[in-house]
Coordinates of C-alpha atoms in Angstrom, one line a residue:
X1 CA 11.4 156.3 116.5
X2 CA 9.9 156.6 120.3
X3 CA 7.8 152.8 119.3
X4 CA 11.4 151.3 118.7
X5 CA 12.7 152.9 122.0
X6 CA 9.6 151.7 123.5
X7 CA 10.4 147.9 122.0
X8 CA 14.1 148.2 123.4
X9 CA 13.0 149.0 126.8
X10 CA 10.4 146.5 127.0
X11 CA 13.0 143.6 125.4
X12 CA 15.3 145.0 128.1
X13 CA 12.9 144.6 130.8
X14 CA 11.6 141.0 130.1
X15 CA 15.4 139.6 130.7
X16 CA 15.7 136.1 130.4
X17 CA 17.5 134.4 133.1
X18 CA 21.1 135.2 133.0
X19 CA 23.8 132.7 131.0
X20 CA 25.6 130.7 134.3
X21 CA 23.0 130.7 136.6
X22 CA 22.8 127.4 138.5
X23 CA 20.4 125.8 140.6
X24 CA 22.5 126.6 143.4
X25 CA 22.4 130.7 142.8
X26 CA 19.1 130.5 142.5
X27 CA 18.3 128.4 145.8
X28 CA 21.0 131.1 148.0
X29 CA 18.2 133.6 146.6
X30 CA 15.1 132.3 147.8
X31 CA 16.8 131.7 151.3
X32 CA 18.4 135.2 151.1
X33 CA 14.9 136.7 150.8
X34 CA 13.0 134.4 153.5
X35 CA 15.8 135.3 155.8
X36 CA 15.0 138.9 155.1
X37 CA 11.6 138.9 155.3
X38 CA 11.9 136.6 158.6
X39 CA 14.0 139.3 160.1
X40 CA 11.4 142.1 159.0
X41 CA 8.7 140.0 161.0
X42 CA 11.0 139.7 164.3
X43 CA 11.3 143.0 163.7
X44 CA 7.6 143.7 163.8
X45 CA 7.1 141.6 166.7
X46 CA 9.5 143.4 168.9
X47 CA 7.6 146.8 168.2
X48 CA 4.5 145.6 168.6
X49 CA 5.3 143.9 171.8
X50 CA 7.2 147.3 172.9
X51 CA 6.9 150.8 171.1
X52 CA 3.9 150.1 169.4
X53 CA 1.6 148.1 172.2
X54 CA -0.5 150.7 173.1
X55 CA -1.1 151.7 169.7
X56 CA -2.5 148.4 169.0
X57 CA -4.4 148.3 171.7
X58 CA -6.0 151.3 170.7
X59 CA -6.8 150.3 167.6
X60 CA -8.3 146.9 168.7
X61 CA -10.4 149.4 170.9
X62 CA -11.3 151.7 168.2
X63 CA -12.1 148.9 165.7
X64 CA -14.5 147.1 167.9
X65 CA -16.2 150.1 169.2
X66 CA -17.9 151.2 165.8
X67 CA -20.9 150.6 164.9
X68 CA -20.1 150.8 160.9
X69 CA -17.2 149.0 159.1
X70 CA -13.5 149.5 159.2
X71 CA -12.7 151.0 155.7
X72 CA -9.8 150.0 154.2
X73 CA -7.7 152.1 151.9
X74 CA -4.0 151.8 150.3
X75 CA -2.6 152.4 146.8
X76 CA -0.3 150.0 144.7
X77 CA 0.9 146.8 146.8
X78 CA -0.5 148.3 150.0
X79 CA -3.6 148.2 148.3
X80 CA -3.7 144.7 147.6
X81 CA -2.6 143.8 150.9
X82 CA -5.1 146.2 152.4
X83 CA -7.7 144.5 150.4
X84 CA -6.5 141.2 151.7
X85 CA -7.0 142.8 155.6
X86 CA -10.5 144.1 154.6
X87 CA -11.3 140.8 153.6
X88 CA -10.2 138.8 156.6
X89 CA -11.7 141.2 159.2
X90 CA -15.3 140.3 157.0
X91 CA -15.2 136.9 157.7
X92 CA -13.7 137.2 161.1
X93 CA -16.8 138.8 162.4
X94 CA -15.3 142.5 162.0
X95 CA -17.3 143.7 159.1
X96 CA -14.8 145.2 156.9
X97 CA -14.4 146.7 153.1
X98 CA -12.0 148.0 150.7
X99 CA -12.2 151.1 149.1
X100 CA -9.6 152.4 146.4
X101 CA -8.3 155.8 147.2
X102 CA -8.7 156.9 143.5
X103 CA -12.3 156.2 143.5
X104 CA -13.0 157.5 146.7
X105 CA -11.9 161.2 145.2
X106 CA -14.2 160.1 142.1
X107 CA -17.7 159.7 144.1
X108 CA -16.8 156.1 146.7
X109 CA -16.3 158.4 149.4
X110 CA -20.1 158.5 150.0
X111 CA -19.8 155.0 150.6
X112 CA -18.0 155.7 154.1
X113 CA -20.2 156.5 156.9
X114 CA -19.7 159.1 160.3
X115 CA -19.9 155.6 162.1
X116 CA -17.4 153.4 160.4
X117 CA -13.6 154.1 160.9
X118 CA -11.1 154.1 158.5
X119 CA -7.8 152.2 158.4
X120 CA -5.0 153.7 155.7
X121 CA -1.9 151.7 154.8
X122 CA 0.9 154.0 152.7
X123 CA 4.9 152.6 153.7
X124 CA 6.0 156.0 153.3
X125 CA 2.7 158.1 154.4
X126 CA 3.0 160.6 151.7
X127 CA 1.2 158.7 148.9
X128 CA -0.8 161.6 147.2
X129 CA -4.1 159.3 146.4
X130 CA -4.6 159.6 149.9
X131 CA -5.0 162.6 150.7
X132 CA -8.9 162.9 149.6
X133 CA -9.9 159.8 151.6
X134 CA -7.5 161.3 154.9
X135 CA -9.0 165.0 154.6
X136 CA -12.5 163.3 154.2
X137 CA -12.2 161.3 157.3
X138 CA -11.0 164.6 159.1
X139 CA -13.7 166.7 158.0
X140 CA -16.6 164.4 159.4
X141 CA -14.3 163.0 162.4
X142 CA -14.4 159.7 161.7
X143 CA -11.8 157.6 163.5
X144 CA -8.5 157.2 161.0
X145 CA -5.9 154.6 161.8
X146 CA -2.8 154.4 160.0
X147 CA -0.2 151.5 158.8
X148 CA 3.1 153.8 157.9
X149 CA 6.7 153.7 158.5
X150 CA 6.4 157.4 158.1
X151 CA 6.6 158.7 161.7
X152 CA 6.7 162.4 160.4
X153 CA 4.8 161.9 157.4
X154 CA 2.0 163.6 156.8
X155 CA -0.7 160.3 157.5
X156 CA 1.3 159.8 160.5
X157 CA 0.3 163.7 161.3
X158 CA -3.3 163.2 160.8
X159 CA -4.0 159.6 161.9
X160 CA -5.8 159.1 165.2
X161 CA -4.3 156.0 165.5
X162 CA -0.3 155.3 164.5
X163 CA 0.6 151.5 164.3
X164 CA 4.4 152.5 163.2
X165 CA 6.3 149.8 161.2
X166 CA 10.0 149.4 161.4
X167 CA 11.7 150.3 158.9
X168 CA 13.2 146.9 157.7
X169 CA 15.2 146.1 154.7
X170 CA 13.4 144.9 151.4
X171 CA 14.3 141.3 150.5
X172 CA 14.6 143.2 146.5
X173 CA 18.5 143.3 145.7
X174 CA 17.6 146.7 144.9
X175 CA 15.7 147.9 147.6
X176 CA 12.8 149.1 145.6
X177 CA 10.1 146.2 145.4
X178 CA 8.0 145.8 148.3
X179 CA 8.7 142.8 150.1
X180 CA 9.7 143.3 153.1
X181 CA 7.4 146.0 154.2
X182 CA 4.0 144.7 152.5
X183 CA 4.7 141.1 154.5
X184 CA 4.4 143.6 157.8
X185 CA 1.1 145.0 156.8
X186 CA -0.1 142.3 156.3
X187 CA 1.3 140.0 159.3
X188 CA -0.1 143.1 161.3
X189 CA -3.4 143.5 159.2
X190 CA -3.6 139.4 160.5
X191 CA -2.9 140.4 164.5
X192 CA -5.7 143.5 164.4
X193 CA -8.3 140.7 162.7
X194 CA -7.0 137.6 165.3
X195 CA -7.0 140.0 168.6
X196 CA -11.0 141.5 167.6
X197 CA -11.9 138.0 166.8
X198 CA -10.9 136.9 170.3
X199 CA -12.1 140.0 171.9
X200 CA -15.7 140.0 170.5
X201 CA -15.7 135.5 171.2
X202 CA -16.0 134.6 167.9
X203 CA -16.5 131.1 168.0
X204 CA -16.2 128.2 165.1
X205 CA -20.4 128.5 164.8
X206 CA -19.7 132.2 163.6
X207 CA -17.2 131.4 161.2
X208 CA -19.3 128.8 159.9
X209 CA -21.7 131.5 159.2
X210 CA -19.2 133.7 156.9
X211 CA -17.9 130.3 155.5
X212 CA -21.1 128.2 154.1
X213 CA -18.5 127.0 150.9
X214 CA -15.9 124.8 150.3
X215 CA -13.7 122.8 152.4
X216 CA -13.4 125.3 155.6
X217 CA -17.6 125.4 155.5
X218 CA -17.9 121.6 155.5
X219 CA -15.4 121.5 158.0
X220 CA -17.4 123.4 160.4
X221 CA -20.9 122.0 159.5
X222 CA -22.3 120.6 162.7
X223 CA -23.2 116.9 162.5
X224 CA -26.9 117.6 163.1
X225 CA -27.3 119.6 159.9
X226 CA -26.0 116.0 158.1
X227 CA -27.1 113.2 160.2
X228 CA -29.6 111.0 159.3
X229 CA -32.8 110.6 161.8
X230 CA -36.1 108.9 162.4
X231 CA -36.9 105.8 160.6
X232 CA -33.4 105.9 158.7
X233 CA -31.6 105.2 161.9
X234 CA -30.7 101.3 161.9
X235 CA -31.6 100.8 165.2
X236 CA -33.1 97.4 167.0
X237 CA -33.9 96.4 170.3
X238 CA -31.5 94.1 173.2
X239 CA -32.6 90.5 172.3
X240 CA -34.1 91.1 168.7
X241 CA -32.6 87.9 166.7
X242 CA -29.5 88.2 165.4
X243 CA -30.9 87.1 162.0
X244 CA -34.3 89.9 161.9
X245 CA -31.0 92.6 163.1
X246 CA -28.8 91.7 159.9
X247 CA -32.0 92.4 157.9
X248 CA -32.4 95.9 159.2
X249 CA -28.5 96.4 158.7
X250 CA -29.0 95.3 155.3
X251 CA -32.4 97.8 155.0
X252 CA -30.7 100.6 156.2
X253 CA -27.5 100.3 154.1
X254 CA -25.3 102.2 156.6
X255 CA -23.2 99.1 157.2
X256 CA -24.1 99.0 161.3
X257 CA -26.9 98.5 163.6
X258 CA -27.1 99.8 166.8
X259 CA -28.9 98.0 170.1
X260 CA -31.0 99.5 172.2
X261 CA -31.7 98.7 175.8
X262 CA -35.3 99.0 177.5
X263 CA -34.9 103.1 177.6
X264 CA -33.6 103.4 174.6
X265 CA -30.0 103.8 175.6
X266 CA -27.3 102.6 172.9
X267 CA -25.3 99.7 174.5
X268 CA -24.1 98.1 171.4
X269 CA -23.4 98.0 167.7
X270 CA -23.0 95.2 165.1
X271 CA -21.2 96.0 161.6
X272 CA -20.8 94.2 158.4
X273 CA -17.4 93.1 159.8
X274 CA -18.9 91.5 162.6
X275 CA -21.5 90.0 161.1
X276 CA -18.7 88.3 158.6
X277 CA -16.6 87.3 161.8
X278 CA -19.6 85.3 162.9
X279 CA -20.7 83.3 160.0
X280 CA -19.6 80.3 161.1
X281 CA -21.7 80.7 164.3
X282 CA -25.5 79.8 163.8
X283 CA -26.6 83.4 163.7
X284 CA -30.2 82.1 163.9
X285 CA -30.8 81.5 167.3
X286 CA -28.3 84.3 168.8
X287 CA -29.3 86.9 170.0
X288 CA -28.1 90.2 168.4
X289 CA -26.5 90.7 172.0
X290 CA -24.1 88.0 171.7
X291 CA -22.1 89.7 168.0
X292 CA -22.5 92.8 169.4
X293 CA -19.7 95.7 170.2
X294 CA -20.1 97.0 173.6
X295 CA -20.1 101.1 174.4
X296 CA -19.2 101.8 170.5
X297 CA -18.3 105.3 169.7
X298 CA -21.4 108.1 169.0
X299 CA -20.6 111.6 168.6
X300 CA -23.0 114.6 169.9
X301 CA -25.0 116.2 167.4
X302 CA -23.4 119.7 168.3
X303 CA -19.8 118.5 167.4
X304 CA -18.2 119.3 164.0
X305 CA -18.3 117.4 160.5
X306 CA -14.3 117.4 161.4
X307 CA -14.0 116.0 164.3
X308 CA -16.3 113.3 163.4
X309 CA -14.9 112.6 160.2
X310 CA -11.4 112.6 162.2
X311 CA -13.2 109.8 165.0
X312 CA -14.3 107.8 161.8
X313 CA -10.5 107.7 160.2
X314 CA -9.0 107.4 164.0
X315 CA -10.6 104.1 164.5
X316 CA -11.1 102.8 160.8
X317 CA -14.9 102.7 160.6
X318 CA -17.7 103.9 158.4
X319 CA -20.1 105.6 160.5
X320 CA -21.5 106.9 164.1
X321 CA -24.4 107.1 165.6
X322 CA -25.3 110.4 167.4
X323 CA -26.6 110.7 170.7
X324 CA -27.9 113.0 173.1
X325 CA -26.3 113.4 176.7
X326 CA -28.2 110.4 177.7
X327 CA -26.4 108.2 174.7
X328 CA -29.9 108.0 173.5
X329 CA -29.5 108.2 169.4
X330 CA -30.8 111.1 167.5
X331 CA -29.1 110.2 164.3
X332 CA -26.1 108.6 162.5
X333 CA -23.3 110.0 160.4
X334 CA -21.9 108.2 157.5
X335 CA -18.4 108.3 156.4
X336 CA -20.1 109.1 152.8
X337 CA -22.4 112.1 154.4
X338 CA -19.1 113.3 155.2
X339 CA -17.5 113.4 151.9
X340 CA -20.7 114.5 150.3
X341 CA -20.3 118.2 152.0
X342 CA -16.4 118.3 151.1
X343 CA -15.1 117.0 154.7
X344 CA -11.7 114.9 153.6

């Protein structure tokens, strides 16, 4: 009997989308909701720009004055989103980490230390899980910081640190689903992380070194840890024959060859396209000087994969050579170098 009540409430609960619903209905709810949750982030902005500045201060203070981590604890959908915080403060240069209030009261508590602090997200403040990980944090005085729209709860009552959320209305028809309130958190959760990172001067370099992988990694790869150097470089002397300079373009299979002058200075480049341009010129007894492009476009070696793949596309060619201060070359860059690492 209870398995086919247990069957009924499940069929009941995996509704299937409603006879008569058109397009339209469905289009008025997805605007209904971002209008909501829009409003819930004004919201949040006003406070935090009023009521709730010096709170945030505070906790920018507290959170960059530790020498530990900022702990990260929530249950249910402030969990997840607290798990989403702990992970952007990590690779923001705030190092950060989740740990789930249930398992804290089953032995993860030793895994917070006197000098991290502790940051506790709970909408209402009263979530029972908690109170392990809150009285722990009393006990041993480490710094607790609170998310909550609770102001009389009981976190709200024990937190150092109150960053008070308005109490905005849940884009749910019904009011119960967070929404609303776990798009604060984490908007907030995004503020703390951006306000440390500009407070400590956490440059591209260091986000390179929490993001080796993937796209954002290649993106902020420096051109010297890609460019090619030494005997690779397609380089040749002001006055070398037009004819012996199309054979090192050719050798070096970079599509370009750069011209030095007596110091060693890049004046000039030549590309395949040039070369093409002036077949019908007797290439033999020009110099390389006469085919050559004037002041062509380098790049330093401590710029980013991204900006020189974005020189490369801005003026349609394959690659750059690098030069120091002096515009004496160090390197070159290929367009394929760049794709190689991911950079598109």
């Amino acid at each position: 009997m209870m398995d086919s009540v247990r069957r009924r409430r499940y069929a009941d609960s995996m509704k299937t989308i409603r006879p008569g619903l058109v397009a339209a209905d469905i289009m008025q709810s997805a605007a209904r909701t971002l209008t909501i949750e829009r409003n819930g982030l004004d919201a949040l902005a006003n406070a935090v720009a009023n009521g709730l500045s010096d709170a945030f201060v505070r906790a920018v203070e507290a959170m960059s004055g530790i020498t530990g981590r900022v702990i990260i604890t929530g249950v249910g959908k402030s969990g997840h989103i607290g798990a989403k915080i702990a992970a952007t403060l990590a690779s923001t240069g705030t190092p950060a980490y989740f740990v789930h209030p249930a398992e804290a009261n089953h032995g993860d508590l030793g895994m917070i230390a006197r000098d991290d602090a502790i940051l506790v997200l709970s909408w209402s403040g009263e979530t029972a899980e908690l109170k392990g990980i809150v009285a722990y944090s009393r006990r041993f005085q480490i710094p607790l910081l609170a998310f909550t729209s609770g102001a009389d709860s009981t976190l709200a009552r024990e937190a150092d640190i109150v960053l008070l959320l308005p109490r905005e209305q849940e884009a749910c028809p019904h009011g119960l689903a967070p929404t609303t309130s776990t798009l604060m958190q984490l908007a907030l959760g995004d503020a703390l992380a951006v306000a440390l990172l500009e407070a400590k001067g956490f440059t591209a370099g260091d986000f390179h070194t929490f993001h080796p992988g993937g796209q954002l990694g290649a993106n902020l790869a420096h051109v010297s840890e890609i460019m090619h150097v030494g005997e690779a470089m397609p380089l040749v002397p002001s006055g070398t024959s037009a004819q012996r300079a199309i054979m090192t373009l050719s050798e070096k299979k970079f599509g370009c060859v750069g011209v030095l002058d007596h110091a060693g200075v890049l004046i000039g480049i030549v590309t395949d396209g040039d070369v093409a341009r002036n077949l019908g010129r007797n290439l033999v007894e020009l110099p390389i000087d006469a085919i050559m492009t004037a002041n062509p476009k380098t790049i330093a070696p401590t710029a980013l994969a991204s900006t020189a793949m974005g020189i490369l596309n801005k003026h349609n060619i394959g690659a750059l050579v690098v030069t120091n201060a002096e515009r004496v070359p160090v390197g070159i860059v290929h367009f394929h170098d760049l794709l190689r690492i991911g950079v598109a």
